[in-house]
Amino acid sequence: MDELYRQNILEHYRNPHNMGTLENHTHSHKEHNPLCGDVVQIELLVDDQQRIDQVAFSGKGCAISQASTSMLTDMLIGKTVEEAKQINKEVILDELGIEIGPVRLKCALLSLKAVKMALYNLSEEEWDKEEDDW
Amino acid sequence: MDELYRQNILEHYRNPHNMGTLENHTHSHKEHNPLCGDVVQIELLVDDQQRIDQVAFSGKGCAISQASTSMLTDMLIGKTVEEAKQINKEVILDELGIEIGPVRLKCALLSLKAVKMALYNLSEEEWDKEEDDW
Amino acid sequence: MFNTEEIRRKFPILDQQSNGNPLTYLDSGASSQKPETVIEAMNSYYRQYNANVHRGIYQLSEKASAAYENARKKIARFINASTWRELIFTRNTTESINLVAYSWGLTNLKSGDVIITTEMEHHANLVPWQQLAAQTGAKVKYIPITEQGCLDLTKYDAWLSPAVKLVAITQMSNVLGTIPPIKTMIEQAHAVGALVLLDGAQSVPHMPVDVQALGCDFLAFSGHKMLGPTGIGALWGRKDILSQMPPFMTGGDMIKRVTLEGSEWHSLPWKFEAGTPAIAEAIGFGEAVEYLNTLGMANIRQHEIELTTYALECLNQVEGLRIYGPQNPQERGGAISFTMGDIHPHDIAAVLDGEGIAVRAGHHCAMPLHDKLGLSATTRASFYVYNIAEDVDRLVNGLDKARELLTK
Amino acid sequence: MFNTEEIRRKFPILDQQSNGNPLTYLDSGASSQKPETVIEAMNSYYRQYNANVHRGIYQLSEKASAAYENARKKIARFINASTWRELIFTRNTTESINLVAYSWGLTNLKSGDVIITTEMEHHANLVPWQQLAAQTGAKVKYIPITEQGCLDLTKYDAWLSPAVKLVAITQMSNVLGTIPPIKTMIEQAHAVGALVLLDGAQSVPHMPVDVQALGCDFLAFSGHKMLGPTGIGALWGRKDILSQMPPFMTGGDMIKRVTLEGSEWHSLPWKFEAGTPAIAEAIGFGEAVEYLNTLGMANIRQHEIELTTYALECLNQVEGLRIYGPQNPQERGGAISFTMGDIHPHDIAAVLDGEGIAVRAGHHCAMPLHDKLGLSATTRASFYVYNIAEDVDRLVNGLDKARELLTK
Ligand SMILES: Cc1ncc(COP(=O)(O)O)c(C=O)c1O
Ligand SMILES: Cc1ncc(COP(=O)(O)O)c(C=O)c1O
């Protein structure tokens, strides 16, 4: 547990970055966590050069999902959409820096899923493939 | 096994009593064993005094069912219908004189069920009650 | 009288460390632990007389058949069925309810008919009725809950009419703990000609249940929540009703005769048990019921009332903690769901896990209830025969720790 | 290469006396024995990390969830599924087939459609289609068998047409042992747009099965026939087809969202797994598959071909004995059904039991096949990894004894 709520996670949880809404967003998506009913809403402003200028998120969630969303939004700003596509499960888990069980994995990846759906309309099918291990 | 195929059972199996049909029967019933598809056909001649004068059986079956049917027909002859009603599972098992597993029990009791159905139209429900233990 | 020390010795699993702390298992509402006797009963089957049942004419199979059918008898007697023929083995409560929805529901319901259930049901006693309604044109009505987490029976009274064909209610809520006044509700339902199905997933493990005294028509429950193995549950139904119902699944073992033109069904209960059954699991379930009998269901209920009383007392004093469901331990079971400030239930559960305390966090398969409560999730602690006051103390300490760590 | 002595040591159950004789288990076609590793895998779950799966945020539950899902992956890989999402846990083959009949069948079949199956099917792959036909107005056609116990494929060729929506056939007969030419039959079915369901209850335990190589659409099989526990089976289906199918049973765990107005379903495979699954059983099943992999399915097939060769040789010499099914061991599995004079199969089995030999007698859940053969019952001996030539010798001796005792 003490492992799970490491300082970096607690900091993002207590003071999440990029929380709020973006009036002038170009992309957005709202994603539910089927396991707990949590919701994250992601809004992005992508410019003509396909670069992510601004990101904001809102919604309810546990510390893990709030922290991972906060970290993800930091990562996204300044990246191109192509670069953002490279962000995957491993990148998020690295950033969180904790070992995570299968249930909490959904929490940790909820915002990543929302971003992918928002940016390039990833299908549930394709998301499953990203998440699935053999 | 040697227990199961005791001499008395083998004798009835090799030379079953009252095998055949009764042209002038007053009651009859054909019963299937759902476990093995065996069939026994029972025919009875009951007189005005409600006494069983003659019994005959036909059909296919294993040694246990053939022997128990043969023994049962012997028992029935001369009994009144009321007396015949008293014949139950225990009587048959006593007569066979062997310990019998749950599967073979169906074989041993097939003809008793047929007789009860023939004589007084016992319902499946009532038969279940006779056969059921708690 | 209720010797928890002795009881806990039968559950060696409880005697382990979890994240460096002694395991405090408070999730029996989801699935209970199993005593050694249950595990050993299954091992004996697998190691000594493993064989398929019903048709084998050899020692192993005859022994297996007898054990399987004997387990059925034990469980039938446990709920005071009038005959073991009324006891059908299923995988779990969910399958038991689906069996009724498919077999009884599809043949007996039509457009305009009404199914009454409640807002506090587990999805298992809710989604099958929604599906049945969609298929038949029947309508589902949900008895609302009051502020106190009880059923608002004025609605029930108002809705009862000859159009109501089925009342499907839980005998004990897995979230609120609520025990509705089932007996009266059954009488009222019968008065308008409706059948009553009880979801006994939480009640049968935790209190004496007598189907004849209750007068219900169906009762569904799961082995794994009552010291038994996974993969086995039961549907009890009144014989006259079950006899009229068509089979649910078809195949081997449930037939009397098959030809290329059609089939005749086997008698009860086998008509509803298609294919090789969960043999080891039935045997384990029978053993579980035997052990529950040894403890005595009234004693178990009493033990849990005492534990719940203590838990409510303690939890009510935890800062920011709010309990959902009745506060009177006599009117509720030992599943206690709560929130604590705006700390997410996932986080509470995770911090507790770090302390070795196993609780559940989420919607507990009762999303409509959580919607009604305006919550997406709660944290739930639930008790069983092996739980002790110390478990409650540890929970309270863990909650304090969670508050410290996670309050913003 | 195939070290039966070593294998038998993993099955201590075989090392027992039955009626005063060493046990000779020849009924694996009905249910196999389980190696210690399978029993111990389940015991570990019950004794060390027993908890419900999927939602628990605590160590035991996370470990249980991982083990459950890991078992699914092992089994999916065992039949070479392209993703584990195609592997649905059921109770047994029978439920797997019923799932397809209810979910796929009721939504896709209409009056005039045709289902092709065969005369040699187990009731599990026959009665559900009869029921489905009765409900939808579709028609079932049965490919007849030849004198040699093979399928009369001229009929299959003749019946194939766009009206055929489903071909449901066994990959290995549990009575005759017959292995039909599945791959060609699948290609032919697909050419007219029909789907193909394989009953793999006998094939998956006894030979390599690769669903991608076969190109079938559904495959049903049971854990208990392949060294796994009772209470667990599997349905494999092609993802694109499964995705389109409505759920079968509904309740907890298979939903994404439930409101009083309706529900959204969870993704594959959970959409088809309602309620608490058979957790210990899935874990045991996964372990069984692991052990089969160690032995190697091709080796197992080879071992059984050798044993069947020897058994056919010996049995063909037994006075009055008649074998039903193909005589070429390459074209058949190791289930050998026979009659001996007019001695009733029950009596043969009972005499053999007295010698410690476990065989099955009856219609083996294939009444239409027995009708066709003009029999009400046969005696069946069936082999698996732990059987040896000596078992065949004992069987032959036992048969001689039965003839002596029971010839009139
Ligand atoms: C060919 C075949 N299909 C189906 C079944 C049914 O399997 P289960 O009883 O495990 O559902 C069996 C086993 O008896 C079988 O041999
Ligand atoms: C009240 C209630 N009903 C139904 C169920 C479903 O039980 P199972 O998952 O064993 O089918 C549960 C258990 O989660 C429950 O608590």
PDB file of N, CA and C in Angstrom, chain D residues 36-46 49 280 283-284 287:
ATOM      1  N   GLU D  36      -2.336 -35.037  -9.457  1.00  0.00           N
ATOM      2  CA  GLU D  36      -2.153 -34.301  -8.201  1.00  0.00           C
ATOM      3  C   GLU D  36      -1.963 -32.803  -8.431  1.00  0.00           C
ATOM      4  N   THR D  37      -1.255 -32.439  -9.490  1.00  0.00           N
ATOM      5  CA  THR D  37      -0.986 -31.009  -9.717  1.00  0.00           C
ATOM      6  C   THR D  37      -2.280 -30.223  -9.890  1.00  0.00           C
ATOM      7  N   VAL D  38      -3.263 -30.840 -10.524  1.00  0.00           N
ATOM      8  CA  VAL D  38      -4.549 -30.160 -10.720  1.00  0.00           C
ATOM      9  C   VAL D  38      -5.259 -29.997  -9.376  1.00  0.00           C
ATOM     10  N   ILE D  39      -5.280 -31.075  -8.606  1.00  0.00           N
ATOM     11  CA  ILE D  39      -5.937 -31.018  -7.298  1.00  0.00           C
ATOM     12  C   ILE D  39      -5.234 -29.985  -6.424  1.00  0.00           C
ATOM     13  N   GLU D  40      -3.906 -29.979  -6.484  1.00  0.00           N
ATOM     14  CA  GLU D  40      -3.162 -29.052  -5.634  1.00  0.00           C
ATOM     15  C   GLU D  40      -3.303 -27.597  -6.078  1.00  0.00           C
ATOM     16  N   ALA D  41      -3.463 -27.382  -7.361  1.00  0.00           N
ATOM     17  CA  ALA D  41      -3.665 -26.004  -7.834  1.00  0.00           C
ATOM     18  C   ALA D  41      -4.958 -25.442  -7.239  1.00  0.00           C
ATOM     19  N   MET D  42      -5.969 -26.280  -7.172  1.00  0.00           N
ATOM     20  CA  MET D  42      -7.237 -25.819  -6.585  1.00  0.00           C
ATOM     21  C   MET D  42      -7.108 -25.652  -5.080  1.00  0.00           C
ATOM     22  N   ASN D  43      -6.407 -26.582  -4.450  1.00  0.00           N
ATOM     23  CA  ASN D  43      -6.202 -26.458  -3.012  1.00  0.00           C
ATOM     24  C   ASN D  43      -5.456 -25.172  -2.664  1.00  0.00           C
ATOM     25  N   SER D  44      -4.477 -24.818  -3.476  1.00  0.00           N
ATOM     26  CA  SER D  44      -3.728 -23.586  -3.207  1.00  0.00           C
ATOM     27  C   SER D  44      -4.667 -22.395  -3.244  1.00  0.00           C
ATOM     28  N   TYR D  45      -5.532 -22.389  -4.238  1.00  0.00           N
ATOM     29  CA  TYR D  45      -6.495 -21.295  -4.294  1.00  0.00           C
ATOM     30  C   TYR D  45      -7.318 -21.265  -3.008  1.00  0.00           C
ATOM     31  N   TYR D  46      -7.906 -22.391  -2.653  1.00  0.00           N
ATOM     32  CA  TYR D  46      -8.792 -22.411  -1.481  1.00  0.00           C
ATOM     33  C   TYR D  46      -8.049 -22.139  -0.172  1.00  0.00           C
ATOM     34  N   TYR D  49      -5.328 -18.201  -1.376  1.00  0.00           N
ATOM     35  CA  TYR D  49      -5.769 -16.905  -1.915  1.00  0.00           C
ATOM     36  C   TYR D  49      -7.222 -16.940  -2.366  1.00  0.00           C
ATOM     37  N   ALA D 280     -12.004 -21.723  -8.749  1.00  0.00           N
ATOM     38  CA  ALA D 280     -11.057 -22.812  -8.458  1.00  0.00           C
ATOM     39  C   ALA D 280     -10.996 -23.758  -9.650  1.00  0.00           C
ATOM     40  N   ILE D 283      -8.946 -22.490 -12.526  1.00  0.00           N
ATOM     41  CA  ILE D 283      -7.528 -22.611 -12.183  1.00  0.00           C
ATOM     42  C   ILE D 283      -7.062 -24.062 -12.348  1.00  0.00           C
ATOM     43  N   GLY D 284      -7.896 -24.991 -11.897  1.00  0.00           N
ATOM     44  CA  GLY D 284      -7.567 -26.411 -12.064  1.00  0.00           C
ATOM     45  C   GLY D 284      -7.521 -26.819 -13.531  1.00  0.00           C
ATOM     46  N   GLU D 287      -4.362 -25.720 -15.068  1.00  0.00           N
ATOM     47  CA  GLU D 287      -3.269 -26.599 -14.656  1.00  0.00           C
ATOM     48  C   GLU D 287      -3.304 -27.905 -15.451  1.00  0.00           C
TER      49      GLU D 287
END
